[in-house]
PDB file of C-alpha atoms and ligand atoms in Angstrom:
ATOM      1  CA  UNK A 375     -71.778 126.162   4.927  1.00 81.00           C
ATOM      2  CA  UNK A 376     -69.511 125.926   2.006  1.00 92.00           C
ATOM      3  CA  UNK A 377     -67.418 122.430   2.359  1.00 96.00           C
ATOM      4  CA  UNK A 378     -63.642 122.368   1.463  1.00 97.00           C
ATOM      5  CA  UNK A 379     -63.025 119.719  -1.322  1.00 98.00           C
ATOM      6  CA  UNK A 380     -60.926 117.563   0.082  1.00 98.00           C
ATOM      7  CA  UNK A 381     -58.649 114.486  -1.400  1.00 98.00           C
ATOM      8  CA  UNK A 382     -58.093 111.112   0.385  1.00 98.00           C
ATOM      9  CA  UNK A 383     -55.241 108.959  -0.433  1.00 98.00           C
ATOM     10  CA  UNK A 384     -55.189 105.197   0.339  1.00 98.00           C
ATOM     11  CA  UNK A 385     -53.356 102.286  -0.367  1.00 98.00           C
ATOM     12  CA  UNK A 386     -55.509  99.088   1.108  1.00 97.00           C
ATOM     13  CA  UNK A 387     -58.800  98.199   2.887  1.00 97.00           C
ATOM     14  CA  UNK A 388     -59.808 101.985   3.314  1.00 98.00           C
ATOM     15  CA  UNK A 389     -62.058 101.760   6.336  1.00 98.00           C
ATOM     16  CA  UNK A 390     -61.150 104.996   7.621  1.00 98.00           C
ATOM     17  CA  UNK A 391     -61.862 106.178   3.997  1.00 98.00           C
ATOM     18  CA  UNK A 392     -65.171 104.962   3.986  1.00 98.00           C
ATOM     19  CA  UNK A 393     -65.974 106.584   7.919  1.00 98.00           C
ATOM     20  CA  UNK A 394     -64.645 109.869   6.505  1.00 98.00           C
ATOM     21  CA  UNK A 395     -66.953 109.862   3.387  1.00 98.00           C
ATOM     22  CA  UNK A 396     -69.722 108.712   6.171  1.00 98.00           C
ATOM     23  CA  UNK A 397     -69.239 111.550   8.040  1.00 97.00           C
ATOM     24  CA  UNK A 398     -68.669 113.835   4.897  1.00 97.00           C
ATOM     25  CA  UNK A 399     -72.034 113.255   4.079  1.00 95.00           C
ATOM     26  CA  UNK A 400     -73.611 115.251   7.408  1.00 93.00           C
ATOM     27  CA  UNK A 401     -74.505 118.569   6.536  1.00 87.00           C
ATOM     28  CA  UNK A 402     -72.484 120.444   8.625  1.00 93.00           C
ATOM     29  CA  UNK A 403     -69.582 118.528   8.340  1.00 97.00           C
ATOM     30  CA  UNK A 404     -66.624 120.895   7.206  1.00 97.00           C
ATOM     31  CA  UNK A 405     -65.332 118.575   4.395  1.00 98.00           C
ATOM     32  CA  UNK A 406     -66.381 117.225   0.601  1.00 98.00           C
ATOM     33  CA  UNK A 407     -64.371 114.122  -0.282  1.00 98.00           C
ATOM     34  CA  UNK A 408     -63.930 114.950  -3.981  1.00 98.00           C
ATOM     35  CA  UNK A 409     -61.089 112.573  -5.234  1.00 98.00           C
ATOM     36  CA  UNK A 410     -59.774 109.682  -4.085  1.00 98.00           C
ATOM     37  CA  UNK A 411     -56.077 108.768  -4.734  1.00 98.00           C
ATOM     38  CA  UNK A 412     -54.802 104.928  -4.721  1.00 98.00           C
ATOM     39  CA  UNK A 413     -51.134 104.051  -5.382  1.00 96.00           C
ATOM     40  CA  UNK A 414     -52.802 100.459  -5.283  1.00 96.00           C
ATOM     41  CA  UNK A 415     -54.905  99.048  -8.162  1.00 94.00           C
ATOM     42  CA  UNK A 416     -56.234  96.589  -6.063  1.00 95.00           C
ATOM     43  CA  UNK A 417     -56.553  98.255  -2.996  1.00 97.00           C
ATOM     44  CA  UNK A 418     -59.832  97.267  -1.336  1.00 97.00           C
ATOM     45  CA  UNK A 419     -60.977 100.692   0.048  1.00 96.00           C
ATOM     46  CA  UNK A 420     -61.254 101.970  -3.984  1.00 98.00           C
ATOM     47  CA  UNK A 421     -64.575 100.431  -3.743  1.00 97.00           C
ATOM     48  CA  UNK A 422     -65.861 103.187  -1.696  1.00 98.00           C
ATOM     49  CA  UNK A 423     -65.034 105.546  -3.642  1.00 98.00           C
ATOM     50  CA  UNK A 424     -66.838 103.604  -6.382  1.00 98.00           C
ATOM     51  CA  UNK A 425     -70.121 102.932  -4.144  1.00 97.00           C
ATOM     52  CA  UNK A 426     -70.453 106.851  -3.398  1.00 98.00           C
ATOM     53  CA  UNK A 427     -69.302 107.762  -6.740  1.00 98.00           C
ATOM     54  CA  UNK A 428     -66.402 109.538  -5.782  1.00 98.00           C
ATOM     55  CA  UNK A 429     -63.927 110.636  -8.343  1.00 98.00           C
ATOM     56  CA  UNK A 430     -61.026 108.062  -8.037  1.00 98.00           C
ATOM     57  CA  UNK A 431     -57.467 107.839 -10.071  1.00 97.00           C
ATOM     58  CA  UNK A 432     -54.686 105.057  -9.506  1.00 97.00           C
ATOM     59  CA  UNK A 433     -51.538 105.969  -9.458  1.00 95.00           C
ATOM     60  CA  UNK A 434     -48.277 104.191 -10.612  1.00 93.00           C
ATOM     61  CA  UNK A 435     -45.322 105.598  -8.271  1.00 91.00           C
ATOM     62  CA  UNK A 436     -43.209 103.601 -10.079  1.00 90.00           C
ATOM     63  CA  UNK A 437     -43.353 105.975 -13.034  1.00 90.00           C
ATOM     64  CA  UNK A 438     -40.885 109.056 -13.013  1.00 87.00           C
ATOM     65  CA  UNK A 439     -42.920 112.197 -12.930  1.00 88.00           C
ATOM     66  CA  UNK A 440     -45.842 110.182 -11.440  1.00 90.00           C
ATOM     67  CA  UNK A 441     -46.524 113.364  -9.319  1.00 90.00           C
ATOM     68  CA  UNK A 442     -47.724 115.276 -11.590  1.00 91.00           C
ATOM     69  CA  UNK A 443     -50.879 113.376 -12.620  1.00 93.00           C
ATOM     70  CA  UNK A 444     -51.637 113.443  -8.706  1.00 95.00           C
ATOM     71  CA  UNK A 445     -51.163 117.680  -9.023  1.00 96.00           C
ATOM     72  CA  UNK A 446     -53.410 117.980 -11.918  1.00 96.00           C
ATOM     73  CA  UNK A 447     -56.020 116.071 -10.461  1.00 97.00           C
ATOM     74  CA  UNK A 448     -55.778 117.705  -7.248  1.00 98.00           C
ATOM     75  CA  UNK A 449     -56.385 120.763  -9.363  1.00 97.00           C
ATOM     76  CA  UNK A 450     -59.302 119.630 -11.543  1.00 98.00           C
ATOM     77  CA  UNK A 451     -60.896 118.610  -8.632  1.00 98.00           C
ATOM     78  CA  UNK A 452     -60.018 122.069  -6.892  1.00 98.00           C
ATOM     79  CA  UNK A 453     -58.902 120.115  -3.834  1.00 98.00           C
ATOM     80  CA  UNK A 454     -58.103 122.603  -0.802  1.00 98.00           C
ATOM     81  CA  UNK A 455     -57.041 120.029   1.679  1.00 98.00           C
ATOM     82  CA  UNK A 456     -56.199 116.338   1.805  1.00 98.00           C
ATOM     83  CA  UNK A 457     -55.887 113.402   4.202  1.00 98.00           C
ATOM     84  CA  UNK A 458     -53.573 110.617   3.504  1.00 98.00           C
ATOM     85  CA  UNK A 459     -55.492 107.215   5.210  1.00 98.00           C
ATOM     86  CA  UNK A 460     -53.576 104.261   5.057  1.00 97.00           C
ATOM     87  CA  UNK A 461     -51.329 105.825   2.043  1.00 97.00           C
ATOM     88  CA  UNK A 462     -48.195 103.607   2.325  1.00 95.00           C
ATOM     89  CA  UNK A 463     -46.140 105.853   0.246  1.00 93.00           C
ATOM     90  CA  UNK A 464     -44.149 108.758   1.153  1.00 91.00           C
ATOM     91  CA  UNK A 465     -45.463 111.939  -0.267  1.00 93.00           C
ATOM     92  CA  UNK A 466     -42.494 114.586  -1.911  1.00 91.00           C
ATOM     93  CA  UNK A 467     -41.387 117.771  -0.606  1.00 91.00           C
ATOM     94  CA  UNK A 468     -42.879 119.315  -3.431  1.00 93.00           C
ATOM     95  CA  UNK A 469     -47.120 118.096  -2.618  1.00 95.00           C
ATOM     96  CA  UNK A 470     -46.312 119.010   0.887  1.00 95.00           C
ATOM     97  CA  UNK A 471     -44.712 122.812   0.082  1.00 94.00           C
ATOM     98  CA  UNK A 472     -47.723 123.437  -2.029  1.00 95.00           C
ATOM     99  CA  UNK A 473     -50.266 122.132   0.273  1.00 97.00           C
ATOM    100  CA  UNK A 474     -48.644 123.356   3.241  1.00 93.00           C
ATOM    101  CA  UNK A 475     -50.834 122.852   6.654  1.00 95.00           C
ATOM    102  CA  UNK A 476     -53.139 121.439   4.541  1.00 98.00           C
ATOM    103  CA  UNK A 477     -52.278 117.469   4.726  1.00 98.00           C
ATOM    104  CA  UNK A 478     -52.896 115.146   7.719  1.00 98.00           C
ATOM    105  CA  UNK A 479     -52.165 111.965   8.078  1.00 98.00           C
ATOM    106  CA  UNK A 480     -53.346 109.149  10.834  1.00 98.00           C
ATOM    107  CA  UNK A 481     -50.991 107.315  12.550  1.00 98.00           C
ATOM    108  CA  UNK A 482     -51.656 104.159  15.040  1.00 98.00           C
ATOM    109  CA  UNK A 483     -49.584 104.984  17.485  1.00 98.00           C
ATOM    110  CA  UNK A 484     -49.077 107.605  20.184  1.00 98.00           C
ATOM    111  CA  UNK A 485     -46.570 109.854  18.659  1.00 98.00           C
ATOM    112  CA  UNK A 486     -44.354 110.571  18.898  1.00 98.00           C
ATOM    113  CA  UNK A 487     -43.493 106.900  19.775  1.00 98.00           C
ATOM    114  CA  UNK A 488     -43.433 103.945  17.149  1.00 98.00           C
ATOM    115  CA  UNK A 489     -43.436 106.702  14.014  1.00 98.00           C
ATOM    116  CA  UNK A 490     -43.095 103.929  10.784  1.00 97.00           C
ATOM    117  CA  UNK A 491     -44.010 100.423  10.099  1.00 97.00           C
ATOM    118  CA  UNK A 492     -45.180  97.821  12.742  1.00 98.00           C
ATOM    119  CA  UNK A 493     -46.404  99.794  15.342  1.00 98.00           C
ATOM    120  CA  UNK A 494     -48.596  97.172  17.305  1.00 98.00           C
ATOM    121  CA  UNK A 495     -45.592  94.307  17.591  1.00 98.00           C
ATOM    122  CA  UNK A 496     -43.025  97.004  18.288  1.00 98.00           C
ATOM    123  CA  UNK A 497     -45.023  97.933  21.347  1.00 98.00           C
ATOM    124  CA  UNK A 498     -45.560  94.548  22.900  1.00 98.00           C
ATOM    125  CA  UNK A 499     -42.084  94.217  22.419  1.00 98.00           C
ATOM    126  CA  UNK A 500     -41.441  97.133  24.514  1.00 98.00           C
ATOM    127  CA  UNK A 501     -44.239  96.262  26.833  1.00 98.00           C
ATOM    128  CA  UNK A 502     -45.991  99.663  26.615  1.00 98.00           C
ATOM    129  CA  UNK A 503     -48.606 100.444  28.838  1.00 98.00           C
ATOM    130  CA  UNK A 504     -50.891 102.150  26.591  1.00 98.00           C
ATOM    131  CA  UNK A 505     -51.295 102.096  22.777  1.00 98.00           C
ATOM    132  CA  UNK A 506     -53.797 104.330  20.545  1.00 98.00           C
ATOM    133  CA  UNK A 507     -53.761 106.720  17.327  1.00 98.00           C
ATOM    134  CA  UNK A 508     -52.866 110.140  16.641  1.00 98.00           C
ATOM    135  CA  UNK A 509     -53.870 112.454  13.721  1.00 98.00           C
ATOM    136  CA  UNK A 510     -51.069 114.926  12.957  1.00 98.00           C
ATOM    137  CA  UNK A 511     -50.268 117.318  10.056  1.00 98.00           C
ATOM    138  CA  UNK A 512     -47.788 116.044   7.121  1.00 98.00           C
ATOM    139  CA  UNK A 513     -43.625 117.650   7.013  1.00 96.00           C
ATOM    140  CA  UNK A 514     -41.169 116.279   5.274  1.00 93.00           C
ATOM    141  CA  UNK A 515     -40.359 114.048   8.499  1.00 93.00           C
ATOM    142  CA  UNK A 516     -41.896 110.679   8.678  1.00 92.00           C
ATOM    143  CA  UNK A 517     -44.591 110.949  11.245  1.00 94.00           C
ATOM    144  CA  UNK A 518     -43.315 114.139  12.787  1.00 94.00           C
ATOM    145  CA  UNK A 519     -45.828 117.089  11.646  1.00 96.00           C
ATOM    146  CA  UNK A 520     -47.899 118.874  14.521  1.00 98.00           C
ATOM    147  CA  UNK A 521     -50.572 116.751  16.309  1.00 98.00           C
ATOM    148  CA  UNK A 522     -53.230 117.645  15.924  1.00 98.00           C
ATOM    149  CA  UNK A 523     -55.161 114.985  17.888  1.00 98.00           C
ATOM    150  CA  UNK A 524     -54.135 111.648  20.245  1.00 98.00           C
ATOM    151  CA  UNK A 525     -56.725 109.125  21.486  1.00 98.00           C
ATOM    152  CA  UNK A 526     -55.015 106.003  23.591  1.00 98.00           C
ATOM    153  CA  UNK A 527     -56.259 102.839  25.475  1.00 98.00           C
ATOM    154  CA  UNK A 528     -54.777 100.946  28.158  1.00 98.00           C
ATOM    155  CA  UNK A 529     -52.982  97.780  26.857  1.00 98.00           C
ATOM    156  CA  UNK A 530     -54.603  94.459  28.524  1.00 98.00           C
ATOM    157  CA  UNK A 531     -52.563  91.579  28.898  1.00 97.00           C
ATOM    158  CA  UNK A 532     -54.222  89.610  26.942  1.00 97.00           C
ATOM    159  CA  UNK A 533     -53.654  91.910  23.759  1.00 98.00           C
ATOM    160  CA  UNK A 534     -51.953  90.777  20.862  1.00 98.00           C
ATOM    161  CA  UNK A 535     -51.403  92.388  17.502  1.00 98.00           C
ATOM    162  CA  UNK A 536     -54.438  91.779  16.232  1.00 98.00           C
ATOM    163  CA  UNK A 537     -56.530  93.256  19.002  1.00 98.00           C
ATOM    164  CA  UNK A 538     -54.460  95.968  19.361  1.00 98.00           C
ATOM    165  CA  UNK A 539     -55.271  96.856  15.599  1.00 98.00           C
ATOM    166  CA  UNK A 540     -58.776  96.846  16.610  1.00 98.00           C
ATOM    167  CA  UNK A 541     -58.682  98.713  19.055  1.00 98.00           C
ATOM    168  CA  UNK A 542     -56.590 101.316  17.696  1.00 98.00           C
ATOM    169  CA  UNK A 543     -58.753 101.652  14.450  1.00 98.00           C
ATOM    170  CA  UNK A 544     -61.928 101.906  16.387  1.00 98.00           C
ATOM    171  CA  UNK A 545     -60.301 104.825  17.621  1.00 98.00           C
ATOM    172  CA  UNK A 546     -59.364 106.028  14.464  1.00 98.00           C
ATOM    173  CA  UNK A 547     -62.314 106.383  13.255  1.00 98.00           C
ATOM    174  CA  UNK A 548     -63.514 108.822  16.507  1.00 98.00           C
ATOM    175  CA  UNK A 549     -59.872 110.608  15.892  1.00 98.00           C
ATOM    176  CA  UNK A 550     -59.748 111.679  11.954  1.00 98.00           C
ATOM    177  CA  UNK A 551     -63.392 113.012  11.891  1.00 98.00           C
ATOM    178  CA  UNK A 552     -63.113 114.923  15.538  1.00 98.00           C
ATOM    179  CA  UNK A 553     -59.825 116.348  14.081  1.00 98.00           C
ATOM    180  CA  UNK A 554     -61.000 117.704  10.765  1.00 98.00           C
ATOM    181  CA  UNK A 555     -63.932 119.277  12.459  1.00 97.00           C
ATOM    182  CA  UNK A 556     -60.997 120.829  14.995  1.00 97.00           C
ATOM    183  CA  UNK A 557     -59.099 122.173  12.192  1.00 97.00           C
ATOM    184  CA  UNK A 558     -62.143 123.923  10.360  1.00 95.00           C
ATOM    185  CA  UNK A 559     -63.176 125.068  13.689  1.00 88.00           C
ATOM    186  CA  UNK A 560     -59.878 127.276  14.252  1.00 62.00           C
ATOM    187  CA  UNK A 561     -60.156 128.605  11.017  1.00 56.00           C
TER     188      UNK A 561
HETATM  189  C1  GRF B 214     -54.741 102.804   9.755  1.00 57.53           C
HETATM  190  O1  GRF B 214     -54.694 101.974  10.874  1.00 57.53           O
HETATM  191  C2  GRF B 214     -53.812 103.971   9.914  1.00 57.53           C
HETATM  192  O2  GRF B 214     -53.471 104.230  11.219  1.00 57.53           O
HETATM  193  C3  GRF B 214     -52.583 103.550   9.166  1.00 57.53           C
HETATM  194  O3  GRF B 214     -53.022 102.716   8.141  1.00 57.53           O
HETATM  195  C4  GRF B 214     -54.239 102.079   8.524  1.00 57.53           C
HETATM  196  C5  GRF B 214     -55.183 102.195   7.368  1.00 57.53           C
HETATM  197  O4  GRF B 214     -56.322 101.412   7.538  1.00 57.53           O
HETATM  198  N1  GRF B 214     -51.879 104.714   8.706  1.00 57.53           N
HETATM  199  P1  GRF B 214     -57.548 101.530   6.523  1.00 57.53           P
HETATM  200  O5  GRF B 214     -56.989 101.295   5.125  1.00 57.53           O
HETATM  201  O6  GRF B 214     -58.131 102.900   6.661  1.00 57.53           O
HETATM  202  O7  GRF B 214     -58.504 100.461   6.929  1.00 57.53           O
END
């Protein structure tokens, strides 16, 4: 089976980085992480890419033009398809035209409620009765592409924030490796 190369980009601690190189590394897994992309010098989850000696590049999205280091890499590294994991920034209309159906992100909440920032407190606030993740393909709405996968919990009483993060990543990292393999599987 010939593996599509595939890019992640982070921002911070990485864990679901480090469970998608994991499961990268089974043979008949349908993906190669061959770059990693941090807009974050210190972002925690870089060290994964370091351990498994991943091709990594930082990336200052302060500069102007600061896209077009990202496209050349993605090129160099021949990167077919890419999965944004914690990436905190917004990616332009231009990545997403040229990698069209070809970006996913993970999101922890069931979409499409709570798309944006502070999922977990806007949902106690509401007093939902279930929280999770869902993995969905990238447009140039925030947290609006197709879904391509949900996984939810009920929410306990006793559930704060913090729990609820738990919870919701531990489901994560069942959700971005079931949905890649869904993906290849269509195609
Ligand atoms: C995940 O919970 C994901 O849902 C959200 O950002 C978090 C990243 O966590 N988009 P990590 O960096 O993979 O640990």
């Amino acid at each position: 089976m010939v593996k599509k190369k595939a890019c992640i980009f982070i921002s911070g601690k990485g864990s679901n980085l480090n469970n998608l190189i994991r499961h990268s590394r089974v043979n008949n897994f349908p993906i190669k992480i061959s770059l990693v992309v941090s807009n974050n010098k210190n972002a925690y989850g870089v060290r994964y890419a370091k351990m498994f000696k991943i091709p990594y590049i930082f990336i200052n999205t302060k500069r102007k033009n600061y896209e077009n280091g990202i496209l050349l890499n993605l090129k160099k590294h021949k990167i077919s398809f890419i999965c944004l994991a914690g990436y905190m920034k917004i990616v332009s209309k231009n990545l997403i035209s040229r990698y069209k159906q070809k970006i996913i992100n993970i999101h922890p909440s069931l979409l499409p409620k709570f798309k944006g920032l502070n999922t977990f407190s806007r949902m106690l606030k509401e007093k939902e009765i279930k929280a999770g993740c869902t993995v969905h393909y990238v447009n140039k709405e925030l947290d609006s592409g197709n879904i391509i996968l949900k996984k939810s919990f009920f929410i306990k009483p006793n559930d704060d924030e913090n729990i609820l993060k738990k919870k919701t990543q531990d489901l994560e990292y069942k959700a971005f490796p079931e949905s890649i393999i869904k993906i290849f599987r269509k195609n």
